[in-house]
Amino acid sequence: MDDPLKTCPICNEPCDVEFNTLGKKGCARIKDSSQRRQNRTVQPTVGQRVHIECRRDYTNDNNIEKDLRQQNRDTDKTELGERSTRSKQHRFDFASCCFFCGTRVNLSKTRGPDEAYRVRTLSLQTEILKKCDERNDEWADIVKGKLEFARDLHAADAVYHITCNCNFRALGLSIPKRYNDKPGAYALTNAPSRSVGRPPDTEKLEVFEKTAEYLINHDDEQITIGELVQEKMQEFSGGVGYTTKWMKEKLLERFNEKIIIANILGKSNVVTFRTTAKSILHDFYNSPKTNDDESEKLKLVKAAAALIKNEIKAASATTNKEYPTSEDISSGAYNLDFVPQSLQLFLRLIFSEKDADNKIASVGQAIVQAARPRVVIAPLQIGLGVQMHHHFGSRYLIDVLNAMGFSSSYTEVQRF
């Protein structure tokens, strides 16, 4: 049984990380906020732990005023006799609760059964809706209703438990028992019966989902399927893993057309995500709008950067594995063509010179190299490093230029 002093009085979840221990002043502040919110259920005691984020949000004056205004609006609507719907009675919090089980998520849990993630890809919602049709049971109906209400899980910053995700994808399994008795858990009247055939290996499925999340979070790296199997799956499981062939099939099944598996710079089966301009623009136009011009400006800049980086990734996925020739390095046209068109346009609009091709090629290649450091070899970067090595023979000079993003590394220069 959980120790009451180690349970957050606001969210009723265990406080293992990122918490404060309440003193008299802290308890008084939370009780005062509880009274202002007209919520008598939050009654902390001295010495009790509280999540830092929960405490900050619960006692914030702006949040209290916002919640009170919402309560007043709801009260006014009830008094006017407005017809109540299920969605108005209880609006599901996708940013805080797992849409698979309904319970609150603790994103600070990076290991163990309570490990959770935010939705980072548009394809996940499509995959889950497809799995809902395959399951065709009570749990699937509940999840499908949530997803259809949210419409865009990525834009809603939705979260989910990795164990819930694995159980839902494995036909015949139900909500993990550890979440059944927690506040907000879906009440299933009939647990799904196990399907005929070989039972799913939930341990391997869970390890695979962790590996897939790692791949999403480290897309900038040049990761091969062999490395995912031999290093990441072993790390997450302590020994349980797939074969390289089966991992390739599972990744293609999981991400479909969202990934490219190709040979890059002599490495076989390198996995690269193929994000489309359409999905980036979709995220931008569906993101919550604000009245802050500065915030809207920054969102526009982020969308432009994502479009440029997407073109860089698409170009580098088909990069030739050979080093550029001396003719290529000295060719102005070749160096300019190495820079994606969107990045060329961006730099041309920034630079004031009428003829800025050399600067566009130089700065553009530095940006491309920085965006894909382990995947591409920019001609001007390797050319400058080789030239400095021939003239001065100084490793220190090349290391400094490399650290500043202007040259290839000393090791790469020696290899050339």
Short mmCIF file of C-alpha atoms in Angstrom, two decimals:
data_model
loop_
_atom_site.label_atom_id
_atom_site.label_comp_id
_atom_site.label_asym_id
_atom_site.label_seq_id
_atom_site.Cartn_x
_atom_site.Cartn_y
_atom_site.Cartn_z
CA MET A 1 0.00 0.00 0.00
CA ASP A 2 1.33 3.44 -0.92
CA ASP A 3 2.55 5.68 1.91
CA PRO A 4 0.09 8.64 2.18
CA LEU A 5 2.99 11.01 2.84
CA LYS A 6 4.61 9.90 -0.44
CA THR A 7 1.44 10.43 -2.48
CA CYS A 8 0.79 13.78 -4.15
CA PRO A 9 -2.36 15.35 -2.58
CA ILE A 10 -3.27 17.02 -5.89
CA CYS A 11 -3.03 14.18 -8.44
CA ASN A 12 -3.05 11.25 -5.94
CA GLU A 13 -0.08 9.66 -7.72
CA PRO A 14 3.13 8.43 -5.98
CA CYS A 15 5.88 11.06 -5.67
CA ASP A 16 9.13 9.38 -6.68
CA VAL A 17 10.84 12.14 -8.67
CA GLU A 18 10.58 15.93 -9.02
CA PHE A 19 8.75 16.57 -5.75
CA ASN A 20 8.82 18.93 -2.76
CA THR A 21 8.16 18.08 0.87
CA LEU A 22 5.46 20.38 2.24
CA GLY A 23 5.95 22.58 5.27
CA LYS A 24 3.35 24.68 7.09
CA LYS A 25 3.47 27.51 4.55
CA GLY A 26 3.24 25.11 1.61
CA CYS A 27 0.22 23.34 3.12
CA ALA A 28 -1.46 26.66 3.84
CA ARG A 29 -0.92 27.85 0.26
CA ILE A 30 -2.41 24.67 -1.24
CA LYS A 31 -5.38 24.74 1.19
CA ASP A 32 -6.00 28.39 0.30
CA SER A 33 -5.90 27.52 -3.40
CA SER A 34 -8.29 24.62 -2.72
CA GLN A 35 -10.77 26.96 -1.04
CA ARG A 36 -10.53 29.46 -3.88
CA ARG A 37 -11.16 26.64 -6.34
CA GLN A 38 -14.12 25.48 -4.21
CA ASN A 39 -12.48 22.07 -4.00
CA ARG A 40 -12.48 20.56 -0.50
CA THR A 41 -10.89 17.25 -1.51
CA VAL A 42 -7.28 18.53 -1.59
CA GLN A 43 -6.15 18.56 2.05
CA PRO A 44 -2.34 18.23 2.35
CA THR A 45 -0.46 17.57 5.59
CA VAL A 46 2.94 18.78 6.80
CA GLY A 47 5.70 16.45 5.60
CA GLN A 48 3.69 15.17 2.64
CA ARG A 49 5.31 15.06 -0.79
CA VAL A 50 3.85 16.98 -3.74
CA HIS A 51 4.86 17.01 -7.41
CA ILE A 52 6.57 20.28 -8.32
CA GLU A 53 4.52 20.64 -11.51
CA CYS A 54 1.21 19.82 -9.76
CA ARG A 55 1.92 22.34 -7.01
CA ARG A 56 2.92 25.06 -9.48
CA ASP A 57 -0.17 24.61 -11.66
CA TYR A 58 -2.61 24.20 -8.77
CA THR A 59 -1.53 27.32 -6.86
CA ASN A 60 -0.96 29.57 -9.88
CA ASP A 61 -3.30 32.57 -9.63
CA ASN A 62 -3.87 32.74 -13.38
CA ASN A 63 -4.80 29.05 -13.51
CA ILE A 64 -7.20 29.45 -10.59
CA GLU A 65 -8.95 32.42 -12.23
CA LYS A 66 -9.14 30.55 -15.53
CA ASP A 67 -10.68 27.46 -13.89
CA LEU A 68 -13.17 29.56 -11.92
CA ARG A 69 -14.25 31.34 -15.10
CA GLN A 70 -14.78 27.97 -16.74
CA GLN A 71 -16.82 26.78 -13.74
CA ASN A 72 -18.96 29.91 -13.93
CA ARG A 73 -19.53 29.40 -17.65
CA ASP A 74 -20.55 25.79 -17.04
CA THR A 75 -22.92 26.90 -14.27
CA ASP A 76 -24.48 29.57 -16.47
CA LYS A 77 -25.02 27.05 -19.26
CA THR A 78 -26.73 24.66 -16.83
CA GLU A 79 -29.00 27.40 -15.50
CA LEU A 80 -29.98 28.34 -19.04
CA GLY A 81 -31.03 24.74 -19.57
CA GLU A 82 -28.55 24.03 -22.28
CA ARG A 83 -28.68 20.48 -23.42
CA SER A 84 -25.81 18.56 -21.87
CA THR A 85 -23.76 16.08 -23.84
CA ARG A 86 -21.26 13.52 -22.66
CA SER A 87 -18.35 15.57 -24.02
CA LYS A 88 -19.51 18.69 -22.13
CA GLN A 89 -20.00 16.78 -18.88
CA HIS A 90 -16.49 15.41 -18.93
CA ARG A 91 -13.80 16.51 -21.33
CA PHE A 92 -10.96 13.98 -21.50
CA ASP A 93 -7.50 15.42 -20.81
CA PHE A 94 -5.36 13.90 -23.56
CA ALA A 95 -2.25 15.80 -22.42
CA SER A 96 -2.30 14.24 -18.93
CA CYS A 97 -4.16 10.92 -19.20
CA CYS A 98 -3.42 7.78 -21.20
CA PHE A 99 -6.03 7.47 -23.95
CA PHE A 100 -5.68 3.67 -23.79
CA CYS A 101 -6.63 3.22 -20.11
CA GLY A 102 -7.90 6.65 -18.96
CA THR A 103 -5.54 7.00 -15.98
CA ARG A 104 -3.14 9.85 -15.29
CA VAL A 105 0.34 9.59 -16.85
CA ASN A 106 3.61 10.45 -15.14
CA LEU A 107 6.04 11.39 -17.94
CA SER A 108 8.96 11.41 -15.51
CA LYS A 109 8.80 7.59 -15.51
CA THR A 110 11.51 6.75 -18.04
CA ARG A 111 11.87 3.11 -17.01
CA GLY A 112 9.61 0.37 -15.73
CA PRO A 113 5.95 -0.57 -16.29
CA ASP A 114 4.67 3.02 -15.96
CA GLU A 115 6.91 4.31 -18.77
CA ALA A 116 4.97 6.73 -20.98
CA TYR A 117 5.39 8.83 -24.11
CA ARG A 118 3.75 11.70 -25.94
CA VAL A 119 2.35 11.07 -29.42
CA ARG A 120 5.03 12.31 -31.85
CA THR A 121 3.84 10.96 -35.20
CA LEU A 122 0.68 11.50 -37.23
CA SER A 123 0.69 7.85 -38.28
CA LEU A 124 0.10 6.53 -34.73
CA GLN A 125 -3.54 7.63 -34.71
CA THR A 126 -4.17 5.89 -38.03
CA GLU A 127 -2.47 2.72 -36.75
CA ILE A 128 -4.55 2.65 -33.56
CA LEU A 129 -7.83 3.25 -35.43
CA LYS A 130 -6.94 0.34 -37.71
CA LYS A 131 -6.19 -1.82 -34.65
CA CYS A 132 -9.58 -0.80 -33.18
CA ASP A 133 -11.30 -2.32 -36.21
CA GLU A 134 -9.20 -5.48 -35.84
CA ARG A 135 -9.99 -5.88 -32.13
CA ASN A 136 -13.70 -4.98 -32.50
CA ASP A 137 -14.31 -5.28 -28.74
CA GLU A 138 -15.41 -3.06 -25.86
CA TRP A 139 -11.93 -1.64 -25.23
CA ALA A 140 -11.53 -0.84 -28.93
CA ASP A 141 -14.87 1.00 -28.95
CA ILE A 142 -13.79 3.21 -26.03
CA VAL A 143 -10.40 4.01 -27.54
CA LYS A 144 -11.92 4.67 -30.95
CA GLY A 145 -14.38 7.11 -29.39
CA LYS A 146 -11.52 8.99 -27.73
CA LEU A 147 -9.50 9.17 -30.94
CA GLU A 148 -12.43 10.36 -33.02
CA PHE A 149 -13.13 13.06 -30.45
CA ALA A 150 -9.49 14.24 -30.39
CA ARG A 151 -9.16 14.14 -34.21
CA ASP A 152 -5.41 14.93 -33.94
CA LEU A 153 -3.51 13.26 -31.07
CA HIS A 154 -0.24 14.90 -32.08
CA ALA A 155 -1.70 18.42 -31.90
CA ALA A 156 -3.40 17.58 -28.59
CA ASP A 157 -0.05 16.52 -27.04
CA ALA A 158 -1.67 13.19 -26.17
CA VAL A 159 0.16 10.75 -23.87
CA TYR A 160 0.01 6.98 -23.39
CA HIS A 161 1.55 4.17 -21.33
CA ILE A 162 3.82 1.91 -23.34
CA THR A 163 2.36 -1.20 -21.65
CA CYS A 164 -1.17 -0.10 -22.60
CA ASN A 165 -0.02 0.45 -26.18
CA CYS A 166 1.53 -3.04 -26.34
CA ASN A 167 -1.52 -4.74 -24.79
CA PHE A 168 -3.87 -2.94 -27.17
CA ARG A 169 -1.85 -3.95 -30.22
CA ALA A 170 -1.66 -7.58 -29.03
CA LEU A 171 -5.09 -9.05 -29.78
CA GLY A 172 -6.56 -10.92 -26.82
CA LEU A 173 -5.09 -8.74 -24.06
CA SER A 174 -6.89 -6.16 -21.94
CA ILE A 175 -5.98 -3.03 -19.96
CA PRO A 176 -3.00 -3.84 -17.67
CA LYS A 177 -4.25 -4.81 -14.20
CA ARG A 178 -2.05 -2.20 -12.52
CA TYR A 179 -4.29 0.56 -13.95
CA ASN A 180 -7.72 -1.02 -13.32
CA ASP A 181 -8.18 0.46 -9.84
CA LYS A 182 -6.68 3.88 -10.53
CA PRO A 183 -8.86 7.01 -10.85
CA GLY A 184 -10.19 7.50 -14.37
CA ALA A 185 -9.63 3.90 -15.50
CA TYR A 186 -12.06 2.61 -18.13
CA ALA A 187 -14.56 0.14 -16.69
CA LEU A 188 -14.72 -2.81 -19.07
CA THR A 189 -17.68 -5.13 -18.50
CA ASN A 190 -16.19 -7.94 -20.57
CA ALA A 191 -12.45 -8.54 -20.70
CA PRO A 192 -11.38 -9.64 -24.20
CA SER A 193 -10.89 -13.35 -24.65
CA ARG A 194 -7.54 -14.56 -25.90
CA SER A 195 -7.47 -15.19 -29.62
CA VAL A 196 -6.78 -18.63 -31.04
CA GLY A 197 -3.17 -19.40 -31.91
CA ARG A 198 0.22 -18.69 -30.43
CA PRO A 199 -0.02 -16.11 -27.60
CA PRO A 200 1.71 -12.79 -28.28
CA ASP A 201 5.10 -12.22 -26.69
CA THR A 202 4.21 -9.03 -24.79
CA GLU A 203 7.74 -8.66 -23.43
CA LYS A 204 9.22 -8.47 -26.91
CA LEU A 205 6.39 -6.21 -28.08
CA GLU A 206 7.10 -3.81 -25.24
CA VAL A 207 10.82 -3.80 -26.00
CA PHE A 208 10.06 -3.20 -29.69
CA GLU A 209 7.84 -0.21 -28.85
CA LYS A 210 10.62 1.29 -26.72
CA THR A 211 13.05 0.75 -29.58
CA ALA A 212 10.64 2.41 -32.02
CA GLU A 213 10.31 5.42 -29.69
CA TYR A 214 14.11 5.64 -29.48
CA LEU A 215 14.27 5.67 -33.28
CA ILE A 216 11.72 8.51 -33.44
CA ASN A 217 13.64 10.56 -30.87
CA HIS A 218 17.05 10.00 -32.54
CA ASP A 219 16.13 10.41 -36.18
CA ASP A 220 19.10 12.74 -36.71
CA GLU A 221 21.50 9.85 -36.12
CA GLN A 222 22.55 7.31 -38.73
CA ILE A 223 21.04 4.23 -37.07
CA THR A 224 21.08 0.82 -38.72
CA ILE A 225 18.68 -2.05 -38.09
CA GLY A 226 21.61 -4.10 -36.80
CA GLU A 227 22.39 -1.44 -34.18
CA LEU A 228 18.74 -1.34 -33.09
CA VAL A 229 18.74 -5.12 -32.60
CA GLN A 230 22.20 -5.61 -31.10
CA GLU A 231 22.37 -2.49 -28.93
CA LYS A 232 19.00 -0.87 -28.20
CA MET A 233 16.80 -3.96 -27.84
CA GLN A 234 19.47 -5.60 -25.70
CA GLU A 235 19.71 -2.46 -23.56
CA PHE A 236 15.94 -2.18 -23.05
CA SER A 237 15.38 -5.88 -22.38
CA GLY A 238 18.60 -7.27 -20.98
CA GLY A 239 18.73 -10.01 -23.60
CA VAL A 240 15.34 -10.29 -25.36
CA GLY A 241 15.44 -9.21 -29.00
CA TYR A 242 14.49 -9.77 -32.64
CA THR A 243 16.57 -10.95 -35.55
CA THR A 244 17.65 -8.28 -38.04
CA LYS A 245 15.25 -9.62 -40.68
CA TRP A 246 12.29 -9.67 -38.29
CA MET A 247 13.11 -6.20 -36.97
CA LYS A 248 13.08 -4.86 -40.54
CA GLU A 249 9.65 -6.40 -41.13
CA LYS A 250 8.28 -5.04 -37.84
CA LEU A 251 9.57 -1.53 -38.56
CA LEU A 252 7.97 -1.53 -42.01
CA GLU A 253 4.74 -2.80 -40.45
CA ARG A 254 4.91 -0.15 -37.70
CA PHE A 255 5.81 2.88 -39.84
CA ASN A 256 4.77 1.81 -43.37
CA GLU A 257 5.79 4.51 -45.86
CA LYS A 258 7.08 6.81 -43.10
CA ILE A 259 10.58 5.30 -43.19
CA ILE A 260 13.27 4.57 -45.77
CA ILE A 261 15.68 1.66 -45.25
CA ALA A 262 18.71 2.12 -47.49
CA ASN A 263 22.51 1.87 -47.72
CA ILE A 264 24.21 5.18 -46.84
CA LEU A 265 27.95 5.88 -46.79
CA GLY A 266 28.77 2.18 -46.84
CA LYS A 267 26.42 1.28 -43.97
CA SER A 268 23.62 -1.15 -44.79
CA ASN A 269 19.99 -0.97 -43.64
CA VAL A 270 20.13 2.62 -42.35
CA VAL A 271 16.68 3.73 -41.13
CA THR A 272 15.57 7.26 -42.07
CA PHE A 273 12.17 8.86 -41.49
CA ARG A 274 10.42 10.30 -44.52
CA THR A 275 8.44 13.21 -43.12
CA THR A 276 6.30 14.91 -45.76
CA ALA A 277 5.82 18.62 -46.24
CA LYS A 278 2.08 17.93 -46.02
CA SER A 279 2.37 16.55 -42.48
CA ILE A 280 4.51 19.51 -41.34
CA LEU A 281 2.01 22.01 -42.72
CA HIS A 282 -0.80 19.97 -41.17
CA ASP A 283 0.84 20.29 -37.74
CA PHE A 284 1.33 24.02 -38.24
CA TYR A 285 -2.22 24.83 -39.31
CA ASN A 286 -3.76 22.60 -36.63
CA SER A 287 -1.67 23.90 -33.73
CA PRO A 288 -3.58 25.96 -31.13
CA LYS A 289 -3.76 29.64 -32.13
CA THR A 290 -2.85 32.40 -29.67
CA ASN A 291 -3.25 36.16 -29.60
CA ASP A 292 0.48 36.61 -29.03
CA ASP A 293 2.15 37.81 -32.24
CA GLU A 294 5.58 36.76 -30.97
CA SER A 295 4.42 33.19 -30.32
CA GLU A 296 2.76 32.96 -33.72
CA LYS A 297 5.93 34.27 -35.36
CA LEU A 298 8.06 31.64 -33.64
CA LYS A 299 5.66 28.86 -34.67
CA LEU A 300 5.94 30.03 -38.28
CA VAL A 301 9.75 30.01 -38.06
CA LYS A 302 9.70 26.49 -36.56
CA ALA A 303 7.47 25.26 -39.39
CA ALA A 304 9.83 26.79 -41.99
CA ALA A 305 12.83 25.17 -40.26
CA ALA A 306 11.05 21.79 -40.23
CA LEU A 307 10.33 22.06 -43.97
CA ILE A 308 13.97 22.88 -44.73
CA LYS A 309 15.27 20.09 -42.50
CA ASN A 310 12.86 17.66 -44.12
CA GLU A 311 14.32 18.47 -47.54
CA ILE A 312 17.84 18.05 -46.14
CA LYS A 313 16.92 14.61 -44.78
CA ALA A 314 15.27 13.56 -48.03
CA ALA A 315 18.38 14.55 -50.00
CA SER A 316 20.84 12.91 -47.59
CA ALA A 317 18.93 9.61 -47.64
CA THR A 318 20.16 9.08 -51.20
CA THR A 319 23.65 10.54 -50.76
CA ASN A 320 26.46 8.80 -52.67
CA LYS A 321 28.70 6.80 -50.34
CA GLU A 322 31.88 8.05 -52.08
CA TYR A 323 33.89 11.15 -51.18
CA PRO A 324 33.56 14.15 -53.52
CA THR A 325 36.30 14.47 -56.15
CA SER A 326 38.68 17.44 -56.35
CA GLU A 327 36.71 18.61 -59.42
CA ASP A 328 33.48 18.51 -57.42
CA ILE A 329 35.01 20.47 -54.54
CA SER A 330 36.24 23.23 -56.86
CA SER A 331 32.98 23.41 -58.86
CA GLY A 332 30.74 26.31 -57.87
CA ALA A 333 27.68 24.75 -59.51
CA TYR A 334 28.22 21.40 -57.76
CA ASN A 335 28.60 23.05 -54.36
CA LEU A 336 25.46 25.14 -54.86
CA ASP A 337 23.45 22.12 -56.01
CA PHE A 338 24.51 20.27 -52.84
CA VAL A 339 22.34 22.74 -50.87
CA PRO A 340 18.57 21.98 -51.04
CA GLN A 341 16.45 24.49 -52.95
CA SER A 342 14.45 25.60 -49.90
CA LEU A 343 17.64 26.35 -47.95
CA GLN A 344 19.10 28.21 -50.94
CA LEU A 345 16.00 30.41 -51.11
CA PHE A 346 16.10 31.05 -47.36
CA LEU A 347 19.76 32.14 -47.44
CA ARG A 348 19.33 34.18 -50.61
CA LEU A 349 16.58 36.20 -48.92
CA ILE A 350 18.84 36.84 -45.91
CA PHE A 351 22.09 37.77 -47.69
CA SER A 352 22.21 41.29 -49.07
CA GLU A 353 24.62 40.71 -52.01
CA LYS A 354 23.19 40.23 -55.47
CA ASP A 355 25.73 37.48 -56.27
CA ALA A 356 25.99 35.46 -53.05
CA ASP A 357 26.33 31.97 -54.55
CA ASN A 358 29.65 31.25 -52.83
CA LYS A 359 28.34 32.28 -49.42
CA ILE A 360 25.08 30.39 -49.95
CA ALA A 361 27.04 27.24 -50.87
CA SER A 362 29.42 27.62 -47.91
CA VAL A 363 26.87 28.48 -45.21
CA GLY A 364 24.30 26.12 -46.71
CA GLN A 365 26.68 23.16 -46.65
CA ALA A 366 27.61 23.97 -43.06
CA ILE A 367 23.91 23.83 -42.14
CA VAL A 368 23.39 20.57 -44.05
CA GLN A 369 26.43 19.02 -42.33
CA ALA A 370 25.20 20.17 -38.91
CA ALA A 371 21.71 18.79 -39.59
CA ARG A 372 23.01 15.37 -40.69
CA PRO A 373 26.49 15.06 -39.12
CA ARG A 374 26.82 11.28 -39.45
CA VAL A 375 25.14 10.93 -42.81
CA VAL A 376 26.62 13.45 -45.28
CA ILE A 377 30.09 14.70 -46.21
CA ALA A 378 29.77 18.27 -47.45
CA PRO A 379 32.29 19.01 -50.29
CA LEU A 380 33.40 22.41 -49.01
CA GLN A 381 33.74 21.07 -45.46
CA ILE A 382 36.07 18.24 -46.43
CA GLY A 383 37.84 20.49 -48.97
CA LEU A 384 38.64 23.16 -46.38
CA GLY A 385 39.87 20.55 -43.90
CA VAL A 386 42.18 18.95 -46.47
CA GLN A 387 43.50 22.35 -47.57
CA MET A 388 44.28 23.41 -43.98
CA HIS A 389 45.98 20.08 -43.35
CA HIS A 390 48.20 20.44 -46.45
CA HIS A 391 49.16 24.05 -45.72
CA PHE A 392 49.63 23.96 -41.95
CA GLY A 393 49.54 20.31 -40.83
CA SER A 394 47.78 21.44 -37.66
CA ARG A 395 45.26 19.17 -36.02
CA TYR A 396 44.37 21.94 -33.57
CA LEU A 397 43.38 24.30 -36.40
CA ILE A 398 41.16 21.68 -38.05
CA ASP A 399 39.55 20.74 -34.73
CA VAL A 400 38.72 24.41 -34.05
CA LEU A 401 37.19 24.87 -37.52
CA ASN A 402 35.25 21.63 -37.08
CA ALA A 403 33.92 22.70 -33.68
CA MET A 404 32.71 25.96 -35.25
CA GLY A 405 30.96 24.05 -38.05
CA PHE A 406 33.18 25.13 -40.96
CA SER A 407 35.24 21.98 -41.61
CA SER A 408 35.15 18.20 -41.48
CA SER A 409 36.80 16.54 -38.48
CA TYR A 410 40.53 15.78 -38.40
CA THR A 411 39.71 12.05 -38.49
CA GLU A 412 37.60 12.52 -41.62
CA VAL A 413 40.36 14.57 -43.26
CA GLN A 414 42.90 11.80 -42.60
CA ARG A 415 40.50 9.20 -43.96
CA PHE A 416 40.04 11.26 -47.15
#
